[in-house]
Short mmCIF file of N, CA and C in Angstrom, two decimals:
data_model
loop_
_atom_site.label_atom_id
_atom_site.label_comp_id
_atom_site.label_asym_id
_atom_site.label_seq_id
_atom_site.Cartn_x
_atom_site.Cartn_y
_atom_site.Cartn_z
N MET A 429 74.90 -300.00 -178.01
CA MET A 429 74.25 -298.81 -177.50
C MET A 429 74.27 -297.73 -178.55
N THR A 430 73.20 -296.98 -178.54
CA THR A 430 73.14 -295.85 -179.46
C THR A 430 73.85 -294.67 -178.82
N ARG A 431 74.09 -293.69 -179.65
CA ARG A 431 74.77 -292.50 -179.16
C ARG A 431 73.99 -291.81 -178.06
N SER A 432 72.64 -291.72 -178.20
CA SER A 432 71.83 -291.05 -177.17
C SER A 432 71.79 -291.87 -175.88
N THR A 433 71.82 -293.21 -175.98
CA THR A 433 71.84 -294.05 -174.78
C THR A 433 73.17 -293.89 -174.06
N THR A 434 74.28 -293.86 -174.80
CA THR A 434 75.60 -293.68 -174.20
C THR A 434 75.67 -292.33 -173.50
N SER A 435 75.15 -291.28 -174.11
CA SER A 435 75.16 -289.95 -173.51
C SER A 435 74.33 -289.93 -172.23
N ALA A 436 73.19 -290.61 -172.25
CA ALA A 436 72.32 -290.65 -171.07
C ALA A 436 72.99 -291.40 -169.93
N VAL A 437 73.67 -292.52 -170.24
CA VAL A 437 74.36 -293.30 -169.21
C VAL A 437 75.52 -292.48 -168.63
N LEU A 438 76.26 -291.80 -169.49
CA LEU A 438 77.37 -290.96 -169.04
C LEU A 438 76.87 -289.81 -168.16
N ALA A 439 75.77 -289.17 -168.55
CA ALA A 439 75.20 -288.07 -167.75
C ALA A 439 74.74 -288.59 -166.39
N ALA A 440 74.12 -289.77 -166.36
CA ALA A 440 73.66 -290.35 -165.09
C ALA A 440 74.85 -290.69 -164.20
N ALA A 441 75.92 -291.22 -164.78
CA ALA A 441 77.11 -291.56 -164.01
C ALA A 441 77.75 -290.31 -163.42
N LEU A 442 77.82 -289.25 -164.21
CA LEU A 442 78.38 -287.99 -163.71
C LEU A 442 77.52 -287.41 -162.59
N ALA A 443 76.21 -287.47 -162.74
CA ALA A 443 75.31 -286.97 -161.70
C ALA A 443 75.47 -287.77 -160.40
N LEU A 444 75.59 -289.09 -160.53
CA LEU A 444 75.77 -289.94 -159.37
C LEU A 444 77.10 -289.64 -158.68
N THR A 445 78.17 -289.48 -159.46
CA THR A 445 79.48 -289.16 -158.90
C THR A 445 79.45 -287.82 -158.17
N ALA A 446 78.83 -286.82 -158.77
CA ALA A 446 78.72 -285.51 -158.14
C ALA A 446 77.91 -285.59 -156.85
N GLY A 447 76.84 -286.36 -156.86
CA GLY A 447 76.01 -286.54 -155.66
C GLY A 447 76.80 -287.20 -154.54
N LEU A 448 77.59 -288.23 -154.89
CA LEU A 448 78.40 -288.90 -153.87
C LEU A 448 79.46 -287.96 -153.31
N ALA A 449 80.07 -287.16 -154.16
CA ALA A 449 81.10 -286.22 -153.70
C ALA A 449 80.49 -285.19 -152.76
N LEU A 450 79.32 -284.66 -153.11
CA LEU A 450 78.67 -283.69 -152.25
C LEU A 450 78.18 -284.34 -150.96
N GLY A 451 77.72 -285.56 -151.03
CA GLY A 451 77.27 -286.29 -149.84
C GLY A 451 78.40 -286.49 -148.86
N GLY A 452 79.62 -286.62 -149.33
CA GLY A 452 80.77 -286.78 -148.46
C GLY A 452 81.09 -285.52 -147.68
N CYS A 453 80.47 -284.40 -148.03
CA CYS A 453 80.72 -283.14 -147.34
C CYS A 453 79.58 -282.78 -146.39
N SER A 454 78.84 -283.76 -145.92
CA SER A 454 77.70 -283.48 -145.04
C SER A 454 78.16 -282.89 -143.71
N SER A 455 77.24 -282.21 -143.02
CA SER A 455 77.57 -281.56 -141.76
C SER A 455 77.79 -282.55 -140.62
N ALA A 456 77.45 -283.82 -140.80
CA ALA A 456 77.66 -284.81 -139.73
C ALA A 456 79.09 -285.33 -139.70
N ASP A 457 79.89 -285.00 -140.68
CA ASP A 457 81.26 -285.47 -140.75
C ASP A 457 82.10 -284.74 -139.72
N PRO A 458 82.82 -285.47 -138.82
CA PRO A 458 83.64 -284.80 -137.81
C PRO A 458 84.69 -283.88 -138.40
N ALA A 459 85.06 -284.09 -139.65
CA ALA A 459 86.08 -283.24 -140.26
C ALA A 459 85.54 -281.84 -140.55
N ASP A 460 84.23 -281.63 -140.42
CA ASP A 460 83.65 -280.33 -140.73
C ASP A 460 83.88 -279.30 -139.63
N GLY A 461 84.56 -279.67 -138.55
CA GLY A 461 84.84 -278.72 -137.49
C GLY A 461 83.86 -278.78 -136.34
N ALA A 462 82.94 -279.73 -136.32
CA ALA A 462 82.03 -279.86 -135.19
C ALA A 462 82.84 -280.20 -133.93
N PRO A 463 82.40 -279.70 -132.78
CA PRO A 463 83.13 -280.03 -131.54
C PRO A 463 83.25 -281.54 -131.36
N GLN A 464 84.42 -281.98 -130.93
CA GLN A 464 84.68 -283.38 -130.61
C GLN A 464 85.10 -283.43 -129.15
N LEU A 465 84.17 -283.87 -128.29
CA LEU A 465 84.34 -283.75 -126.86
C LEU A 465 84.62 -285.09 -126.21
N LYS A 466 85.49 -285.08 -125.21
CA LYS A 466 85.83 -286.26 -124.43
C LYS A 466 85.77 -285.88 -122.95
N VAL A 467 85.05 -286.68 -122.15
CA VAL A 467 84.96 -286.45 -120.72
C VAL A 467 85.87 -287.46 -120.03
N SER A 468 86.71 -287.00 -119.12
CA SER A 468 87.61 -287.90 -118.40
C SER A 468 87.76 -287.44 -116.96
N GLY A 469 88.26 -288.35 -116.13
CA GLY A 469 88.60 -288.03 -114.75
C GLY A 469 87.43 -287.65 -113.87
N ALA A 470 86.21 -288.04 -114.23
CA ALA A 470 85.04 -287.64 -113.45
C ALA A 470 85.00 -288.36 -112.10
N PHE A 471 84.68 -287.60 -111.04
CA PHE A 471 84.47 -288.19 -109.72
C PHE A 471 83.70 -287.23 -108.83
N ILE A 472 83.06 -287.80 -107.83
CA ILE A 472 82.38 -287.05 -106.78
C ILE A 472 82.99 -287.51 -105.47
N PRO A 473 83.56 -286.62 -104.67
CA PRO A 473 84.04 -287.03 -103.35
C PRO A 473 82.83 -287.36 -102.46
N GLU A 474 82.96 -288.37 -101.62
CA GLU A 474 81.89 -288.68 -100.68
C GLU A 474 81.59 -287.40 -99.90
N PRO A 475 80.32 -286.95 -99.89
CA PRO A 475 80.01 -285.67 -99.24
C PRO A 475 80.18 -285.72 -97.73
N VAL A 476 80.51 -284.56 -97.15
CA VAL A 476 80.67 -284.45 -95.70
C VAL A 476 79.34 -284.23 -95.01
N ASN A 477 78.31 -283.81 -95.75
CA ASN A 477 76.97 -283.68 -95.18
C ASN A 477 75.95 -284.18 -96.19
N ALA A 478 74.71 -284.36 -95.75
CA ALA A 478 73.68 -284.95 -96.60
C ALA A 478 73.03 -283.94 -97.55
N GLY A 479 73.41 -282.68 -97.47
CA GLY A 479 72.74 -281.65 -98.25
C GLY A 479 73.31 -281.34 -99.61
N MET A 480 74.62 -281.51 -99.79
CA MET A 480 75.23 -281.13 -101.07
C MET A 480 76.51 -281.92 -101.31
N ALA A 481 76.91 -281.94 -102.58
CA ALA A 481 78.15 -282.63 -102.98
C ALA A 481 78.77 -281.88 -104.15
N GLY A 482 80.08 -282.03 -104.30
CA GLY A 482 80.80 -281.43 -105.42
C GLY A 482 81.09 -282.49 -106.47
N GLY A 483 81.31 -282.05 -107.68
CA GLY A 483 81.66 -282.95 -108.77
C GLY A 483 82.75 -282.35 -109.63
N PHE A 484 83.63 -283.24 -110.12
CA PHE A 484 84.81 -282.79 -110.86
C PHE A 484 85.00 -283.66 -112.09
N LEU A 485 85.51 -283.07 -113.16
CA LEU A 485 85.77 -283.79 -114.41
C LEU A 485 86.50 -282.87 -115.36
N THR A 486 86.95 -283.43 -116.46
CA THR A 486 87.59 -282.65 -117.52
C THR A 486 86.88 -282.94 -118.83
N VAL A 487 86.56 -281.89 -119.58
CA VAL A 487 86.01 -282.03 -120.93
C VAL A 487 87.08 -281.52 -121.89
N THR A 488 87.56 -282.40 -122.76
CA THR A 488 88.58 -282.05 -123.75
C THR A 488 87.93 -281.95 -125.12
N ASN A 489 88.29 -280.91 -125.86
CA ASN A 489 87.76 -280.68 -127.21
C ASN A 489 88.93 -280.76 -128.19
N THR A 490 88.92 -281.78 -129.05
CA THR A 490 90.02 -281.96 -130.00
C THR A 490 89.74 -281.33 -131.36
N SER A 491 88.64 -280.61 -131.50
CA SER A 491 88.33 -280.00 -132.79
C SER A 491 88.68 -278.52 -132.80
N GLY A 492 88.55 -277.90 -133.94
CA GLY A 492 88.81 -276.48 -134.10
C GLY A 492 87.61 -275.61 -133.80
N THR A 493 86.52 -276.20 -133.29
CA THR A 493 85.31 -275.46 -132.98
C THR A 493 85.02 -275.57 -131.49
N GLY A 494 84.86 -274.43 -130.83
CA GLY A 494 84.55 -274.42 -129.40
C GLY A 494 83.11 -274.82 -129.14
N ASP A 495 82.80 -275.10 -127.89
CA ASP A 495 81.45 -275.44 -127.46
C ASP A 495 81.24 -274.85 -126.09
N THR A 496 80.06 -275.03 -125.52
CA THR A 496 79.72 -274.48 -124.23
C THR A 496 78.93 -275.50 -123.42
N LEU A 497 79.38 -275.79 -122.20
CA LEU A 497 78.62 -276.62 -121.28
C LEU A 497 77.54 -275.72 -120.69
N THR A 498 76.27 -276.07 -120.95
CA THR A 498 75.17 -275.21 -120.53
C THR A 498 74.43 -275.71 -119.30
N SER A 499 74.45 -277.02 -119.05
CA SER A 499 73.77 -277.55 -117.87
C SER A 499 74.17 -278.98 -117.62
N VAL A 500 73.82 -279.46 -116.42
CA VAL A 500 74.07 -280.84 -116.03
C VAL A 500 72.84 -281.34 -115.29
N THR A 501 72.40 -282.54 -115.63
CA THR A 501 71.31 -283.17 -114.90
C THR A 501 71.85 -284.42 -114.23
N SER A 502 71.13 -284.89 -113.19
CA SER A 502 71.64 -286.03 -112.43
C SER A 502 70.52 -286.76 -111.71
N ASP A 503 70.76 -288.06 -111.44
CA ASP A 503 69.83 -288.81 -110.61
C ASP A 503 70.05 -288.52 -109.12
N LEU A 504 71.10 -287.80 -108.77
CA LEU A 504 71.43 -287.49 -107.38
C LEU A 504 70.72 -286.23 -106.89
N SER A 505 70.45 -285.30 -107.80
CA SER A 505 69.88 -284.01 -107.43
C SER A 505 69.13 -283.41 -108.62
N ASP A 506 68.04 -282.73 -108.30
CA ASP A 506 67.31 -282.00 -109.35
C ASP A 506 67.90 -280.60 -109.56
N ASP A 507 68.89 -280.25 -108.75
CA ASP A 507 69.51 -278.92 -108.82
C ASP A 507 71.03 -279.10 -108.88
N VAL A 508 71.55 -279.26 -110.11
CA VAL A 508 73.00 -279.34 -110.30
C VAL A 508 73.44 -278.00 -110.86
N GLN A 509 74.32 -277.33 -110.13
CA GLN A 509 74.76 -275.99 -110.49
C GLN A 509 76.20 -276.00 -111.00
N LEU A 510 76.49 -275.06 -111.89
CA LEU A 510 77.85 -274.83 -112.37
C LEU A 510 78.43 -273.70 -111.51
N HIS A 511 79.57 -273.97 -110.88
CA HIS A 511 80.20 -272.97 -110.01
C HIS A 511 81.62 -272.69 -110.47
N GLU A 512 82.02 -271.43 -110.37
CA GLU A 512 83.41 -271.08 -110.61
C GLU A 512 83.97 -270.45 -109.35
N THR A 513 85.26 -270.61 -109.18
CA THR A 513 85.95 -270.00 -108.05
C THR A 513 86.99 -269.03 -108.61
N LYS A 514 86.82 -267.77 -108.25
CA LYS A 514 87.78 -266.73 -108.65
C LYS A 514 88.08 -265.89 -107.43
N ASP A 515 89.34 -265.57 -107.24
CA ASP A 515 89.77 -264.77 -106.08
C ASP A 515 89.24 -265.37 -104.78
N GLN A 516 89.28 -266.69 -104.69
CA GLN A 516 88.86 -267.46 -103.53
C GLN A 516 87.38 -267.26 -103.18
N LYS A 517 86.57 -266.86 -104.17
CA LYS A 517 85.13 -266.71 -103.99
C LYS A 517 84.42 -267.61 -104.99
N MET A 518 83.43 -268.35 -104.48
CA MET A 518 82.66 -269.25 -105.33
C MET A 518 81.36 -268.57 -105.74
N ARG A 519 81.00 -268.72 -107.03
CA ARG A 519 79.72 -268.17 -107.49
C ARG A 519 79.16 -269.06 -108.58
N GLN A 520 77.83 -269.08 -108.67
CA GLN A 520 77.15 -269.86 -109.70
C GLN A 520 77.24 -269.12 -111.02
N VAL A 521 77.45 -269.89 -112.12
CA VAL A 521 77.50 -269.32 -113.46
C VAL A 521 76.50 -270.07 -114.34
N GLU A 522 76.17 -269.49 -115.47
CA GLU A 522 75.21 -270.08 -116.40
C GLU A 522 75.82 -271.14 -117.29
N SER A 523 77.13 -271.03 -117.58
CA SER A 523 77.75 -271.96 -118.52
C SER A 523 79.27 -271.90 -118.36
N PHE A 524 79.92 -272.88 -119.00
CA PHE A 524 81.39 -272.90 -119.08
C PHE A 524 81.77 -273.11 -120.54
N ASP A 525 82.75 -272.37 -121.01
CA ASP A 525 83.26 -272.56 -122.37
C ASP A 525 84.17 -273.79 -122.43
N VAL A 526 84.06 -274.51 -123.53
CA VAL A 526 84.98 -275.61 -123.84
C VAL A 526 85.71 -275.15 -125.11
N PRO A 527 86.92 -274.61 -124.96
CA PRO A 527 87.59 -273.98 -126.11
C PRO A 527 88.00 -274.98 -127.19
N ALA A 528 88.10 -274.48 -128.41
CA ALA A 528 88.63 -275.28 -129.51
C ALA A 528 90.04 -275.72 -129.16
N HIS A 529 90.37 -276.97 -129.46
CA HIS A 529 91.68 -277.54 -129.16
C HIS A 529 92.10 -277.27 -127.72
N GLY A 530 91.14 -277.36 -126.80
CA GLY A 530 91.43 -277.07 -125.40
C GLY A 530 90.59 -277.92 -124.48
N GLU A 531 90.52 -277.50 -123.22
CA GLU A 531 89.76 -278.29 -122.26
C GLU A 531 89.12 -277.40 -121.20
N LEU A 532 88.06 -277.93 -120.64
CA LEU A 532 87.39 -277.36 -119.48
C LEU A 532 87.72 -278.27 -118.32
N ARG A 533 88.39 -277.72 -117.31
CA ARG A 533 88.77 -278.52 -116.13
C ARG A 533 87.92 -278.09 -114.95
N LEU A 534 87.12 -279.02 -114.45
CA LEU A 534 86.36 -278.80 -113.23
C LEU A 534 87.10 -279.57 -112.16
N GLU A 535 87.76 -278.85 -111.23
CA GLU A 535 88.66 -279.50 -110.29
C GLU A 535 88.61 -278.83 -108.93
N ARG A 536 89.12 -279.56 -107.94
CA ARG A 536 89.17 -279.03 -106.57
C ARG A 536 89.86 -277.67 -106.56
N GLY A 537 89.27 -276.71 -105.83
CA GLY A 537 89.85 -275.38 -105.72
C GLY A 537 89.54 -274.47 -106.89
N GLY A 538 88.82 -274.98 -107.88
CA GLY A 538 88.50 -274.19 -109.06
C GLY A 538 87.05 -274.36 -109.45
N SER A 539 86.77 -274.25 -110.72
CA SER A 539 85.41 -274.45 -111.20
C SER A 539 84.99 -275.89 -110.95
N HIS A 540 83.69 -276.09 -110.70
CA HIS A 540 83.21 -277.42 -110.32
C HIS A 540 81.69 -277.50 -110.47
N LEU A 541 81.15 -278.70 -110.27
CA LEU A 541 79.71 -278.92 -110.23
C LEU A 541 79.28 -278.95 -108.77
N MET A 542 78.09 -278.43 -108.46
CA MET A 542 77.53 -278.53 -107.12
C MET A 542 76.17 -279.22 -107.23
N PHE A 543 76.03 -280.33 -106.51
CA PHE A 543 74.78 -281.07 -106.44
C PHE A 543 74.08 -280.59 -105.17
N MET A 544 72.98 -279.88 -105.32
CA MET A 544 72.27 -279.29 -104.18
C MET A 544 71.07 -280.16 -103.80
N GLU A 545 70.65 -280.07 -102.55
CA GLU A 545 69.48 -280.79 -102.05
C GLU A 545 69.47 -282.24 -102.54
N LEU A 546 70.44 -283.00 -102.07
CA LEU A 546 70.62 -284.39 -102.52
C LEU A 546 69.40 -285.24 -102.24
N LYS A 547 69.08 -286.14 -103.18
CA LYS A 547 67.99 -287.10 -103.01
C LYS A 547 68.41 -288.26 -102.11
N ARG A 548 69.71 -288.50 -102.03
CA ARG A 548 70.29 -289.55 -101.19
C ARG A 548 71.73 -289.14 -100.90
N THR A 549 72.33 -289.76 -99.91
CA THR A 549 73.73 -289.46 -99.59
C THR A 549 74.61 -290.53 -100.23
N PRO A 550 75.36 -290.18 -101.27
CA PRO A 550 76.20 -291.18 -101.93
C PRO A 550 77.39 -291.58 -101.06
N LYS A 551 77.75 -292.84 -101.14
CA LYS A 551 78.88 -293.39 -100.39
C LYS A 551 79.98 -293.82 -101.35
N LYS A 552 81.21 -293.86 -100.84
CA LYS A 552 82.34 -294.31 -101.66
C LYS A 552 82.00 -295.66 -102.29
N GLY A 553 82.25 -295.77 -103.58
CA GLY A 553 81.95 -296.98 -104.33
C GLY A 553 80.64 -296.90 -105.12
N ASP A 554 79.76 -295.95 -104.78
CA ASP A 554 78.52 -295.75 -105.53
C ASP A 554 78.83 -295.13 -106.89
N LYS A 555 77.85 -295.18 -107.78
CA LYS A 555 77.91 -294.51 -109.08
C LYS A 555 76.77 -293.49 -109.15
N VAL A 556 77.04 -292.35 -109.70
CA VAL A 556 76.03 -291.30 -109.89
C VAL A 556 75.93 -291.03 -111.39
N ARG A 557 74.72 -291.07 -111.91
CA ARG A 557 74.51 -290.78 -113.33
C ARG A 557 74.36 -289.27 -113.53
N ILE A 558 75.14 -288.73 -114.46
CA ILE A 558 74.99 -287.33 -114.84
C ILE A 558 74.88 -287.24 -116.35
N GLU A 559 74.29 -286.17 -116.81
CA GLU A 559 74.24 -285.90 -118.24
C GLU A 559 74.69 -284.46 -118.46
N LEU A 560 75.75 -284.32 -119.23
CA LEU A 560 76.29 -283.01 -119.57
C LEU A 560 75.61 -282.53 -120.84
N ARG A 561 75.13 -281.30 -120.84
CA ARG A 561 74.45 -280.74 -122.01
C ARG A 561 75.23 -279.55 -122.54
N PHE A 562 75.37 -279.54 -123.85
CA PHE A 562 76.21 -278.54 -124.52
C PHE A 562 75.39 -277.72 -125.50
N LYS A 563 75.89 -276.54 -125.83
CA LYS A 563 75.21 -275.65 -126.77
C LYS A 563 75.21 -276.25 -128.18
N GLU A 564 76.33 -276.78 -128.64
CA GLU A 564 76.46 -277.27 -130.00
C GLU A 564 76.37 -278.79 -130.12
N SER A 565 76.96 -279.51 -129.19
CA SER A 565 77.04 -280.97 -129.25
C SER A 565 75.86 -281.60 -128.54
N GLY A 566 75.64 -282.88 -128.85
CA GLY A 566 74.63 -283.64 -128.14
C GLY A 566 75.07 -283.92 -126.71
N PRO A 567 74.13 -284.32 -125.86
CA PRO A 567 74.47 -284.59 -124.46
C PRO A 567 75.38 -285.80 -124.31
N ILE A 568 76.15 -285.81 -123.24
CA ILE A 568 77.01 -286.93 -122.90
C ILE A 568 76.62 -287.40 -121.51
N ALA A 569 76.21 -288.67 -121.40
CA ALA A 569 75.84 -289.26 -120.11
C ALA A 569 77.05 -290.01 -119.55
N VAL A 570 77.28 -289.85 -118.25
CA VAL A 570 78.44 -290.46 -117.60
C VAL A 570 78.00 -291.05 -116.26
N GLU A 571 78.48 -292.24 -115.95
CA GLU A 571 78.32 -292.79 -114.60
C GLU A 571 79.58 -292.42 -113.83
N VAL A 572 79.41 -291.57 -112.82
CA VAL A 572 80.53 -291.00 -112.09
C VAL A 572 80.73 -291.76 -110.78
N PRO A 573 81.95 -292.22 -110.51
CA PRO A 573 82.19 -292.92 -109.25
C PRO A 573 82.26 -291.95 -108.08
N VAL A 574 81.77 -292.41 -106.93
CA VAL A 574 81.93 -291.67 -105.69
C VAL A 574 83.22 -292.17 -105.06
N GLU A 575 84.12 -291.25 -104.80
CA GLU A 575 85.44 -291.57 -104.26
C GLU A 575 85.54 -291.13 -102.80
N ALA A 576 86.66 -291.44 -102.17
CA ALA A 576 86.92 -291.00 -100.80
C ALA A 576 86.90 -289.48 -100.73
N ARG A 577 86.57 -288.93 -99.58
CA ARG A 577 86.50 -287.48 -99.41
C ARG A 577 87.81 -286.78 -99.77
N THR A 578 88.92 -287.46 -99.59
CA THR A 578 90.23 -286.86 -99.84
C THR A 578 90.80 -287.22 -101.21
N HIS A 579 90.01 -287.86 -102.06
CA HIS A 579 90.50 -288.29 -103.39
C HIS A 579 91.08 -287.10 -104.16
N ASN A 580 92.28 -287.30 -104.70
CA ASN A 580 92.94 -286.27 -105.49
C ASN A 580 93.51 -286.95 -106.73
N PRO A 581 92.88 -286.76 -107.90
CA PRO A 581 93.33 -287.46 -109.10
C PRO A 581 94.75 -287.10 -109.54
N GLN A 582 95.27 -285.94 -109.15
CA GLN A 582 96.64 -285.58 -109.50
C GLN A 582 97.62 -286.53 -108.81
N ARG A 583 97.24 -287.07 -107.65
CA ARG A 583 98.10 -287.99 -106.93
C ARG A 583 97.83 -289.45 -107.26
N SER A 584 96.56 -289.77 -107.64
CA SER A 584 96.20 -291.18 -107.81
C SER A 584 95.89 -291.60 -109.24
N GLY A 585 96.01 -290.72 -110.20
CA GLY A 585 95.73 -291.09 -111.59
C GLY A 585 94.29 -290.78 -111.98
N GLY A 586 94.01 -290.77 -113.27
CA GLY A 586 92.68 -290.45 -113.80
C GLY A 586 91.72 -291.60 -113.67
N SER A 587 90.48 -291.37 -114.10
CA SER A 587 89.47 -292.42 -113.97
C SER A 587 88.49 -292.45 -115.13
N GLY A 588 88.96 -292.81 -116.31
CA GLY A 588 88.05 -293.08 -117.42
C GLY A 588 87.86 -291.91 -118.36
N GLU A 589 87.46 -292.23 -119.57
CA GLU A 589 87.20 -291.22 -120.59
C GLU A 589 85.90 -291.54 -121.29
N HIS A 590 85.21 -290.49 -121.76
CA HIS A 590 83.96 -290.62 -122.49
C HIS A 590 84.02 -289.63 -123.63
N THR A 591 83.80 -290.09 -124.86
CA THR A 591 84.02 -289.28 -126.03
C THR A 591 82.72 -289.02 -126.78
N GLN A 592 82.59 -287.82 -127.35
CA GLN A 592 81.48 -287.45 -128.20
C GLN A 592 82.07 -286.75 -129.41
N HIS A 593 81.88 -287.32 -130.60
CA HIS A 593 82.46 -286.78 -131.83
C HIS A 593 81.37 -286.16 -132.69
N GLY A 594 80.97 -284.96 -132.42
CA GLY A 594 80.06 -284.23 -133.29
C GLY A 594 78.98 -285.07 -133.92
N GLY A 595 78.36 -285.97 -133.19
CA GLY A 595 77.27 -286.77 -133.72
C GLY A 595 77.54 -288.25 -133.62
N ALA A 596 78.75 -288.66 -133.35
CA ALA A 596 79.06 -290.08 -133.22
C ALA A 596 78.80 -290.54 -131.79
N SER A 597 78.67 -291.82 -131.61
CA SER A 597 78.49 -292.37 -130.26
C SER A 597 79.78 -292.26 -129.49
N PRO A 598 79.69 -292.13 -128.15
CA PRO A 598 80.90 -292.03 -127.36
C PRO A 598 81.69 -293.33 -127.33
N HIS A 599 82.98 -293.20 -127.20
CA HIS A 599 83.87 -294.34 -127.05
C HIS A 599 84.37 -294.31 -125.62
N GLN A 600 84.67 -295.47 -125.07
CA GLN A 600 85.10 -295.52 -123.69
C GLN A 600 86.48 -296.14 -123.59
N HIS A 601 87.27 -295.59 -122.71
CA HIS A 601 88.59 -296.13 -122.39
C HIS A 601 88.75 -295.97 -120.89
N GLN A 602 88.75 -297.07 -120.13
CA GLN A 602 88.89 -296.98 -118.70
C GLN A 602 90.02 -297.84 -118.22
N PRO A 603 90.79 -297.32 -117.25
CA PRO A 603 91.76 -298.19 -116.61
C PRO A 603 91.03 -299.16 -115.70
N PRO A 604 91.63 -300.31 -115.36
CA PRO A 604 90.97 -301.27 -114.49
C PRO A 604 90.51 -300.64 -113.19
N GLY A 605 89.32 -301.05 -112.73
CA GLY A 605 88.80 -300.57 -111.47
C GLY A 605 88.01 -299.29 -111.56
N HIS A 606 87.93 -298.66 -112.72
CA HIS A 606 87.17 -297.42 -112.87
C HIS A 606 86.21 -297.56 -114.04
N GLU A 607 85.21 -298.40 -113.89
CA GLU A 607 84.25 -298.62 -114.96
C GLU A 607 83.22 -297.51 -114.96
N GLN A 608 83.38 -296.55 -115.84
CA GLN A 608 82.40 -295.49 -116.02
C GLN A 608 81.74 -295.74 -117.36
N HIS A 609 80.49 -295.41 -117.46
CA HIS A 609 79.75 -295.65 -118.70
C HIS A 609 79.19 -294.33 -119.20
N ALA A 610 79.40 -294.05 -120.48
CA ALA A 610 78.88 -292.83 -121.08
C ALA A 610 78.02 -293.21 -122.27
N THR A 611 76.92 -292.52 -122.43
CA THR A 611 76.08 -292.73 -123.60
C THR A 611 75.63 -291.37 -124.10
N ARG A 612 75.46 -291.25 -125.39
CA ARG A 612 75.00 -290.02 -125.99
C ARG A 612 73.55 -290.24 -126.39
N HIS A 613 72.71 -289.26 -126.10
CA HIS A 613 71.28 -289.35 -126.42
C HIS A 613 70.95 -288.51 -127.60
#
């Protein structure tokens, strides 16, 4: 090789190395602080009337960047509302924060989902498809089991997890008997 050929090969190698190093810092890398969300414990108690139902779940964020749950869609209702309970009063809200290194708990007696004007009356053992939509992260789809009216996960254990890692596909971990399916769109 001539001196100019060696210099050209060395310059190309350095450019390639620099490009690879910069490519490793892309915004799709979970290490960049994008929200990393996991949905677990989702359930809907069998409703007491045909008009509405409640929904409960936990969204855990393991990253240093917060996110916001902005809406929920479902095959059960065209009107899924976000409700909070404060001072024993329930009211509809526009969104819920999912704090960095924290969780959003939608549970009995507190904040929850309300499925209004049901298209059908779900029975214990049915599955309801929901899609959680966030301000920063992609949507997370979950098949939520319909449980007994008195179901209390604090007494009977959790029911499945669904993960969304700032652009990665969700991973599932379910205990036997609670097959929930989550997909990211």
